[in-house]
PDB file of C-alpha atoms in Angstrom:
ATOM      1  CA  SER V   1      84.220-102.433  -7.163  1.00  0.00           C
ATOM      2  CA  TRP V   2      84.840-105.499  -9.333  1.00  0.00           C
ATOM      3  CA  ASP V   3      84.090-105.038 -13.022  1.00  0.00           C
ATOM      4  CA  PHE V   4      84.256-108.062 -15.328  1.00  0.00           C
ATOM      5  CA  ARG V   5      81.873-106.805 -18.032  1.00  0.00           C
ATOM      6  CA  ARG V   6      82.948-107.587 -21.599  1.00  0.00           C
ATOM      7  CA  ASN V   7      81.673-106.535 -25.018  1.00  0.00           C
ATOM      8  CA  ARG V   8      80.905-108.836 -27.941  1.00  0.00           C
ATOM      9  CA  ASN V   9      84.630-108.964 -28.813  1.00  0.00           C
ATOM     10  CA  GLY V  10      85.559-110.209 -25.351  1.00  0.00           C
ATOM     11  CA  LYS V  11      87.212-106.962 -24.237  1.00  0.00           C
ATOM     12  CA  LEU V  12      86.503-105.276 -20.924  1.00  0.00           C
ATOM     13  CA  ASP V  13      83.810-102.707 -21.664  1.00  0.00           C
ATOM     14  CA  ALA V  14      81.519-101.072 -19.099  1.00  0.00           C
ATOM     15  CA  GLY V  15      79.677 -99.005 -21.725  1.00  0.00           C
ATOM     16  CA  ASP V  16      78.449-101.840 -23.955  1.00  0.00           C
ATOM     17  CA  PRO V  17      78.436-105.028 -21.852  1.00  0.00           C
ATOM     18  CA  HIS V  18      77.416-108.305 -23.504  1.00  0.00           C
ATOM     19  CA  ARG V  19      78.489-110.688 -20.763  1.00  0.00           C
ATOM     20  CA  GLY V  20      80.024-110.636 -17.314  1.00  0.00           C
ATOM     21  CA  VAL V  21      79.475-109.456 -13.765  1.00  0.00           C
ATOM     22  CA  PHE V  22      79.792-106.136 -11.975  1.00  0.00           C
ATOM     23  CA  ALA V  23      79.844-105.912  -8.165  1.00  0.00           C
ATOM     24  CA  ALA V  24      80.319-102.837  -6.014  1.00  0.00           C
ATOM     25  CA  LEU V  25      79.962-101.613  -2.457  1.00  0.00           C
ATOM     26  CA  ASN V  26      79.703 -97.870  -1.938  1.00  0.00           C
ATOM     27  CA  ALA V  27      80.505 -97.050   1.699  1.00  0.00           C
ATOM     28  CA  GLN V  28      80.313 -93.564   3.203  1.00  0.00           C
ATOM     29  CA  PHE V  29      81.078 -92.403   6.725  1.00  0.00           C
ATOM     30  CA  ALA V  30      79.862 -88.964   7.831  1.00  0.00           C
ATOM     31  CA  ALA V  31      81.184 -87.499  11.078  1.00  0.00           C
ATOM     32  CA  ILE V  32      81.974 -83.854  10.311  1.00  0.00           C
ATOM     33  CA  GLY V  33      79.082 -81.432  10.064  1.00  0.00           C
ATOM     34  CA  ASP V  34      75.403 -81.942  10.843  1.00  0.00           C
ATOM     35  CA  ALA V  35      75.163 -85.623   9.903  1.00  0.00           C
ATOM     36  CA  ASP V  36      76.815 -88.496  11.762  1.00  0.00           C
ATOM     37  CA  ASP V  37      76.063 -91.772  10.002  1.00  0.00           C
ATOM     38  CA  ILE V  38      77.218 -94.791   8.002  1.00  0.00           C
ATOM     39  CA  ARG V  39      75.793 -95.261   4.509  1.00  0.00           C
ATOM     40  CA  LEU V  40      76.181 -98.522   2.565  1.00  0.00           C
ATOM     41  CA  ARG V  41      74.979 -99.337  -0.959  1.00  0.00           C
ATOM     42  CA  PRO V  42      75.876-102.795  -2.334  1.00  0.00           C
ATOM     43  CA  GLU V  43      75.035-103.610  -5.965  1.00  0.00           C
ATOM     44  CA  LEU V  44      75.377-106.612  -8.275  1.00  0.00           C
ATOM     45  CA  ARG V  45      74.837-106.695 -12.054  1.00  0.00           C
ATOM     46  CA  PHE V  46      74.876-109.690 -14.394  1.00  0.00           C
ATOM     47  CA  TYR V  47      74.878-109.915 -18.212  1.00  0.00           C
ATOM     48  CA  GLN V  48      74.467-112.990 -20.410  1.00  0.00           C
ATOM     49  CA  PRO V  49      74.038-113.251 -24.211  1.00  0.00           C
ATOM     50  CA  VAL V  50      71.409-115.621 -25.588  1.00  0.00           C
ATOM     51  CA  ALA V  51      70.230-116.495 -29.113  1.00  0.00           C
ATOM     52  CA  GLY V  52      70.398-113.923 -31.895  1.00  0.00           C
ATOM     53  CA  GLY V  53      72.584-111.445 -30.075  1.00  0.00           C
ATOM     54  CA  THR V  54      69.936-110.797 -27.425  1.00  0.00           C
ATOM     55  CA  ILE V  55      71.303-109.972 -23.982  1.00  0.00           C
ATOM     56  CA  VAL V  56      69.698-110.735 -20.629  1.00  0.00           C
ATOM     57  CA  ALA V  57      70.701-108.275 -17.898  1.00  0.00           C
ATOM     58  CA  PHE V  58      69.916-108.267 -14.171  1.00  0.00           C
ATOM     59  CA  LYS V  59      70.551-105.840 -11.330  1.00  0.00           C
ATOM     60  CA  VAL V  60      70.011-106.172  -7.584  1.00  0.00           C
ATOM     61  CA  ALA V  61      70.856-103.320  -5.243  1.00  0.00           C
ATOM     62  CA  ALA V  62      70.239-102.328  -1.644  1.00  0.00           C
ATOM     63  CA  GLY V  63      70.751 -99.310   0.568  1.00  0.00           C
ATOM     64  CA  LEU V  64      71.399 -99.192   4.323  1.00  0.00           C
ATOM     65  CA  LEU V  65      71.706 -95.950   6.289  1.00  0.00           C
ATOM     66  CA  PHE V  66      72.631 -95.968   9.978  1.00  0.00           C
ATOM     67  CA  PRO V  67      72.150 -92.432  11.414  1.00  0.00           C
ATOM     68  CA  PHE V  68      73.597 -91.732  14.867  1.00  0.00           C
ATOM     69  CA  ASN V  69      72.557 -88.135  15.557  1.00  0.00           C
ATOM     70  CA  TYR V  70      69.305 -87.720  13.650  1.00  0.00           C
ATOM     71  CA  GLY V  71      66.121 -89.596  12.759  1.00  0.00           C
ATOM     72  CA  ASP V  72      64.648 -90.130  16.244  1.00  0.00           C
ATOM     73  CA  SER V  73      61.819 -87.645  15.706  1.00  0.00           C
ATOM     74  CA  ILE V  74      60.778 -89.496  12.528  1.00  0.00           C
ATOM     75  CA  ALA V  75      61.004 -92.924  14.126  1.00  0.00           C
ATOM     76  CA  ASN V  76      59.044 -91.853  17.221  1.00  0.00           C
ATOM     77  CA  GLU V  77      56.599 -89.678  15.273  1.00  0.00           C
ATOM     78  CA  GLY V  78      57.207 -86.861  17.713  1.00  0.00           C
ATOM     79  CA  ASN V  79      55.561 -83.454  17.707  1.00  0.00           C
ATOM     80  CA  ASP V  80      58.794 -81.464  17.861  1.00  0.00           C
ATOM     81  CA  PHE V  81      58.523 -79.441  14.653  1.00  0.00           C
ATOM     82  CA  THR V  82      62.135 -78.242  14.725  1.00  0.00           C
ATOM     83  CA  ALA V  83      63.570 -81.733  15.274  1.00  0.00           C
ATOM     84  CA  THR V  84      61.327 -83.274  12.616  1.00  0.00           C
ATOM     85  CA  ALA V  85      62.265 -80.596  10.080  1.00  0.00           C
ATOM     86  CA  ARG V  86      65.967 -81.143  10.792  1.00  0.00           C
ATOM     87  CA  ASP V  87      65.697 -84.930  10.530  1.00  0.00           C
ATOM     88  CA  LEU V  88      63.739 -84.821   7.271  1.00  0.00           C
ATOM     89  CA  GLN V  89      66.162 -82.318   5.781  1.00  0.00           C
ATOM     90  CA  LEU V  90      69.176 -84.472   6.649  1.00  0.00           C
ATOM     91  CA  LEU V  91      67.339 -87.519   5.297  1.00  0.00           C
ATOM     92  CA  SER V  92      66.754 -85.684   2.015  1.00  0.00           C
ATOM     93  CA  PHE V  93      70.545 -85.405   1.608  1.00  0.00           C
ATOM     94  CA  ARG V  94      71.721 -88.686   3.135  1.00  0.00           C
ATOM     95  CA  GLY V  95      68.761 -91.006   2.626  1.00  0.00           C
ATOM     96  CA  PHE V  96      67.872 -93.305  -0.266  1.00  0.00           C
ATOM     97  CA  PHE V  97      65.334 -92.634  -3.005  1.00  0.00           C
ATOM     98  CA  SER V  98      63.846 -94.706  -5.796  1.00  0.00           C
ATOM     99  CA  GLY V  99      62.510 -93.731  -9.187  1.00  0.00           C
ATOM    100  CA  GLY V 100      64.050 -92.283 -12.320  1.00  0.00           C
ATOM    101  CA  PRO V 101      66.136 -93.284 -15.354  1.00  0.00           C
ATOM    102  CA  THR V 102      68.662 -95.439 -13.458  1.00  0.00           C
ATOM    103  CA  SER V 103      66.265 -96.748 -10.827  1.00  0.00           C
ATOM    104  CA  ASN V 104      62.583 -97.737 -10.969  1.00  0.00           C
ATOM    105  CA  ARG V 105      61.615 -96.448 -14.414  1.00  0.00           C
ATOM    106  CA  GLY V 106      57.865 -96.565 -13.810  1.00  0.00           C
ATOM    107  CA  TYR V 107      58.249 -93.657 -11.378  1.00  0.00           C
ATOM    108  CA  PRO V 108      59.496 -90.104 -11.821  1.00  0.00           C
ATOM    109  CA  PHE V 109      62.793 -89.085 -10.245  1.00  0.00           C
ATOM    110  CA  ARG V 110      62.602 -89.764  -6.484  1.00  0.00           C
ATOM    111  CA  GLY V 111      58.944 -90.701  -6.954  1.00  0.00           C
ATOM    112  CA  GLY V 112      58.870 -94.035  -5.110  1.00  0.00           C
ATOM    113  CA  GLY V 113      58.624 -94.563  -1.357  1.00  0.00           C
ATOM    114  CA  PRO V 114      57.267 -92.600   1.615  1.00  0.00           C
ATOM    115  CA  HIS V 115      55.851 -89.112   1.031  1.00  0.00           C
ATOM    116  CA  ALA V 116      55.026 -86.251   3.381  1.00  0.00           C
ATOM    117  CA  GLN V 117      54.692 -82.482   3.508  1.00  0.00           C
ATOM    118  CA  LEU V 118      58.236 -81.227   3.967  1.00  0.00           C
ATOM    119  CA  PRO V 119      58.640 -78.324   6.426  1.00  0.00           C
ATOM    120  CA  PHE V 120      61.479 -76.786   4.418  1.00  0.00           C
ATOM    121  CA  LEU V 121      62.117 -75.455   0.927  1.00  0.00           C
ATOM    122  CA  SER V 122      62.517 -78.229  -1.652  1.00  0.00           C
ATOM    123  CA  GLN V 123      63.263 -78.100  -5.358  1.00  0.00           C
ATOM    124  CA  PHE V 124      60.869 -80.996  -6.035  1.00  0.00           C
ATOM    125  CA  GLY V 125      57.592 -79.392  -4.965  1.00  0.00           C
ATOM    126  CA  THR V 126      55.811 -76.852  -2.782  1.00  0.00           C
ATOM    127  CA  SER V 127      55.339 -77.063   0.964  1.00  0.00           C
ATOM    128  CA  ASN V 128      51.659 -78.026   0.657  1.00  0.00           C
ATOM    129  CA  GLU V 129      52.379 -81.025  -1.593  1.00  0.00           C
ATOM    130  CA  LEU V 130      53.288 -84.536  -0.523  1.00  0.00           C
ATOM    131  CA  GLN V 131      56.913 -85.070  -1.518  1.00  0.00           C
ATOM    132  CA  SER V 132      59.259 -88.008  -1.277  1.00  0.00           C
ATOM    133  CA  THR V 133      61.115 -87.991   2.034  1.00  0.00           C
ATOM    134  CA  GLY V 134      63.658 -90.693   1.271  1.00  0.00           C
ATOM    135  CA  GLY V 135      64.487 -93.402   3.763  1.00  0.00           C
ATOM    136  CA  THR V 136      67.159 -95.377   5.577  1.00  0.00           C
ATOM    137  CA  GLY V 137      66.400 -98.621   3.722  1.00  0.00           C
ATOM    138  CA  LEU V 138      66.213 -99.449   0.015  1.00  0.00           C
ATOM    139  CA  TRP V 139      66.004-102.497  -2.236  1.00  0.00           C
ATOM    140  CA  GLU V 140      65.873-102.574  -6.038  1.00  0.00           C
ATOM    141  CA  LEU V 141      65.554-105.331  -8.632  1.00  0.00           C
ATOM    142  CA  SER V 142      65.707-104.906 -12.408  1.00  0.00           C
ATOM    143  CA  ALA V 143      65.709-107.263 -15.374  1.00  0.00           C
ATOM    144  CA  GLU V 144      66.106-106.420 -19.069  1.00  0.00           C
ATOM    145  CA  LEU V 145      65.951-108.198 -22.393  1.00  0.00           C
ATOM    146  CA  ARG V 146      68.032-106.251 -24.945  1.00  0.00           C
ATOM    147  CA  VAL V 147      67.217-107.207 -28.527  1.00  0.00           C
ATOM    148  CA  PRO V 148      69.191-105.862 -31.536  1.00  0.00           C
ATOM    149  CA  LEU V 149      66.858-104.543 -34.244  1.00  0.00           C
ATOM    150  CA  THR V 150      69.445-103.061 -36.609  1.00  0.00           C
ATOM    151  CA  GLU V 151      73.133-102.226 -36.349  1.00  0.00           C
ATOM    152  CA  ALA V 152      72.287 -98.980 -34.541  1.00  0.00           C
ATOM    153  CA  PHE V 153      68.906 -99.672 -32.901  1.00  0.00           C
ATOM    154  CA  LEU V 154      68.074-101.930 -29.971  1.00  0.00           C
ATOM    155  CA  GLY V 155      64.719-102.735 -28.433  1.00  0.00           C
ATOM    156  CA  VAL V 156      64.379-103.373 -24.711  1.00  0.00           C
ATOM    157  CA  VAL V 157      61.777-105.042 -22.525  1.00  0.00           C
ATOM    158  CA  PHE V 158      62.287-104.457 -18.808  1.00  0.00           C
ATOM    159  CA  ILE V 159      60.713-104.854 -15.403  1.00  0.00           C
ATOM    160  CA  ASP V 160      61.745-102.919 -12.305  1.00  0.00           C
ATOM    161  CA  ALA V 161      60.773-103.324  -8.669  1.00  0.00           C
ATOM    162  CA  SER V 162      61.860-101.392  -5.587  1.00  0.00           C
ATOM    163  CA  ASP V 163      60.905-100.044  -2.199  1.00  0.00           C
ATOM    164  CA  VAL V 164      62.112 -97.406   0.253  1.00  0.00           C
ATOM    165  CA  VAL V 165      61.369 -97.374   3.985  1.00  0.00           C
ATOM    166  CA  ARG V 166      62.071 -94.569   6.433  1.00  0.00           C
ATOM    167  CA  GLN V 167      63.298 -96.975   9.113  1.00  0.00           C
ATOM    168  CA  LEU V 168      65.260-100.195   8.567  1.00  0.00           C
ATOM    169  CA  SER V 169      62.972-101.941  11.044  1.00  0.00           C
ATOM    170  CA  ASP V 170      60.066-101.297   8.629  1.00  0.00           C
ATOM    171  CA  PHE V 171      61.559-103.474   5.858  1.00  0.00           C
ATOM    172  CA  ARG V 172      58.727-104.970   3.791  1.00  0.00           C
ATOM    173  CA  LEU V 173      57.845-106.801   0.603  1.00  0.00           C
ATOM    174  CA  THR V 174      54.235-105.594   0.512  1.00  0.00           C
ATOM    175  CA  HIS V 175      55.077-102.503  -1.589  1.00  0.00           C
ATOM    176  CA  PRO V 176      57.101-103.863  -4.532  1.00  0.00           C
ATOM    177  CA  HIS V 177      56.344-100.929  -6.888  1.00  0.00           C
ATOM    178  CA  ILE V 178      56.520-103.284  -9.906  1.00  0.00           C
ATOM    179  CA  SER V 179      56.984-101.400 -13.187  1.00  0.00           C
ATOM    180  CA  PRO V 180      57.217-103.190 -16.550  1.00  0.00           C
ATOM    181  CA  GLY V 181      58.121-101.199 -19.638  1.00  0.00           C
ATOM    182  CA  LEU V 182      59.569-100.862 -23.108  1.00  0.00           C
ATOM    183  CA  GLY V 183      62.574 -98.995 -24.396  1.00  0.00           C
ATOM    184  CA  PHE V 184      64.719 -98.197 -27.425  1.00  0.00           C
ATOM    185  CA  ARG V 185      68.422 -97.551 -27.780  1.00  0.00           C
ATOM    186  CA  TYR V 186      70.277 -95.736 -30.551  1.00  0.00           C
ATOM    187  CA  LYS V 187      74.053 -96.012 -30.742  1.00  0.00           C
ATOM    188  CA  LEU V 188      75.906 -92.689 -30.741  1.00  0.00           C
ATOM    189  CA  PRO V 189      79.661 -91.983 -30.621  1.00  0.00           C
ATOM    190  CA  ILE V 190      79.269 -90.816 -27.003  1.00  0.00           C
ATOM    191  CA  GLY V 191      77.103 -93.759 -25.943  1.00  0.00           C
ATOM    192  CA  ARG V 192      73.586 -95.020 -26.394  1.00  0.00           C
ATOM    193  CA  LEU V 193      70.688 -92.611 -26.548  1.00  0.00           C
ATOM    194  CA  ARG V 194      68.085 -94.262 -24.323  1.00  0.00           C
ATOM    195  CA  PHE V 195      64.309 -93.925 -24.256  1.00  0.00           C
ATOM    196  CA  ASP V 196      62.340 -95.879 -21.620  1.00  0.00           C
ATOM    197  CA  TRP V 197      58.621 -95.956 -20.905  1.00  0.00           C
ATOM    198  CA  GLY V 198      57.653 -97.555 -17.589  1.00  0.00           C
ATOM    199  CA  PHE V 199      54.120 -98.354 -16.433  1.00  0.00           C
ATOM    200  CA  ARG V 200      52.694 -98.746 -12.909  1.00  0.00           C
ATOM    201  CA  PRO V 201      49.980-101.464 -13.088  1.00  0.00           C
ATOM    202  CA  PRO V 202      47.255-101.411 -10.423  1.00  0.00           C
ATOM    203  CA  TYR V 203      47.544-104.039  -7.670  1.00  0.00           C
ATOM    204  CA  MET V 204      51.288-104.392  -8.372  1.00  0.00           C
ATOM    205  CA  GLN V 205      52.451-101.330  -6.444  1.00  0.00           C
ATOM    206  CA  ARG V 206      51.069-102.472  -3.097  1.00  0.00           C
ATOM    207  CA  LEU V 207      50.031-106.103  -2.809  1.00  0.00           C
ATOM    208  CA  GLY V 208      46.320-106.506  -2.129  1.00  0.00           C
ATOM    209  CA  LYS V 209      45.479-102.870  -2.930  1.00  0.00           C
ATOM    210  CA  GLN V 210      44.572-101.299  -6.259  1.00  0.00           C
ATOM    211  CA  TYR V 211      46.665 -98.172  -5.668  1.00  0.00           C
ATOM    212  CA  LEU V 212      49.315 -96.937  -3.294  1.00  0.00           C
ATOM    213  CA  GLU V 213      48.337 -94.622  -0.483  1.00  0.00           C
ATOM    214  CA  PRO V 214      49.031 -90.898  -1.112  1.00  0.00           C
ATOM    215  CA  GLU V 215      51.634 -91.130   1.686  1.00  0.00           C
ATOM    216  CA  GLU V 216      53.444 -93.689  -0.477  1.00  0.00           C
ATOM    217  CA  GLY V 217      53.287 -91.692  -3.708  1.00  0.00           C
ATOM    218  CA  GLY V 218      49.876 -92.936  -4.834  1.00  0.00           C
ATOM    219  CA  PRO V 219      47.098 -90.818  -6.376  1.00  0.00           C
ATOM    220  CA  ALA V 220      45.803 -87.912  -4.307  1.00  0.00           C
ATOM    221  CA  ASP V 221      42.267 -89.264  -4.749  1.00  0.00           C
ATOM    222  CA  PRO V 222      42.288 -93.091  -4.856  1.00  0.00           C
ATOM    223  CA  GLU V 223      38.653 -93.058  -5.990  1.00  0.00           C
ATOM    224  CA  GLU V 224      39.703 -91.373  -9.236  1.00  0.00           C
ATOM    225  CA  GLY V 225      42.777 -93.559  -9.675  1.00  0.00           C
ATOM    226  CA  ASP V 226      46.212 -92.694 -10.986  1.00  0.00           C
ATOM    227  CA  SER V 227      45.669 -90.290 -13.893  1.00  0.00           C
ATOM    228  CA  ALA V 228      49.173 -90.812 -15.323  1.00  0.00           C
ATOM    229  CA  PRO V 229      50.451 -94.232 -14.190  1.00  0.00           C
ATOM    230  CA  PHE V 230      53.653 -94.112 -16.209  1.00  0.00           C
ATOM    231  CA  ALA V 231      56.994 -92.334 -16.537  1.00  0.00           C
ATOM    232  CA  ILE V 232      59.133 -91.480 -19.561  1.00  0.00           C
ATOM    233  CA  ASN V 233      62.915 -91.378 -19.293  1.00  0.00           C
ATOM    234  CA  LEU V 234      65.407 -90.024 -21.823  1.00  0.00           C
ATOM    235  CA  ALA V 235      69.123 -90.391 -21.108  1.00  0.00           C
ATOM    236  CA  ILE V 236      72.549 -91.298 -22.448  1.00  0.00           C
ATOM    237  CA  GLY V 237      73.873 -94.723 -21.502  1.00  0.00           C
ATOM    238  CA  GLU V 238      72.191 -97.856 -20.204  1.00  0.00           C
ATOM    239  CA  ALA V 239      70.126 -97.898 -17.005  1.00  0.00           C
ATOM    240  CA  PHE V 240      72.624-100.431 -15.607  1.00  0.00           C
TER     241      PHE V 240
END
């Protein structure tokens, strides 16, 4: 990684960046055990101060997973229950997910992207519920405006967008999962206490449609709409 983030005093500071650039490439190679794959996650962050101490921050990230010994049953939509269960279980460990306090903040943790009934025990739901399966492809975009309110408090306006696809060949821009929101920060000795509220506006999750399909994390009954189209995140430290 390359970290050139600096605080207001011009010192290198990853915890309270006011200007600078951060770039990283996380590369993993799995060859021992059940999974044989290559996993890449590049990321770029940019910070720039503007008038009144306000900071503009951007993040762009992607995820690319190249599995060599699993995933065929998902790609081919086969009827082999054992193979599908194995592939989905490996994808749940090695695949990419979107949603949560450091991702798309309009969605709950792992809430964005393809959903299905998982044929194995999962900590995120029961076997008869549609749960996020993860995917081999990911893109994320985030932008923030960080405005100082007092010496200890900051207000934030943000917008996040992202998508996850099970297969890299299914890359798309039709499901941007756009989530604007508001947040507050309170400076503590251990870092900033962060509160973010993200909203999922209709017609901005899937272009041309009011709501996402249930298989994409949308409401179970599209006729009734999304009963809680927002997510609340509480954490320590900035989202990026």
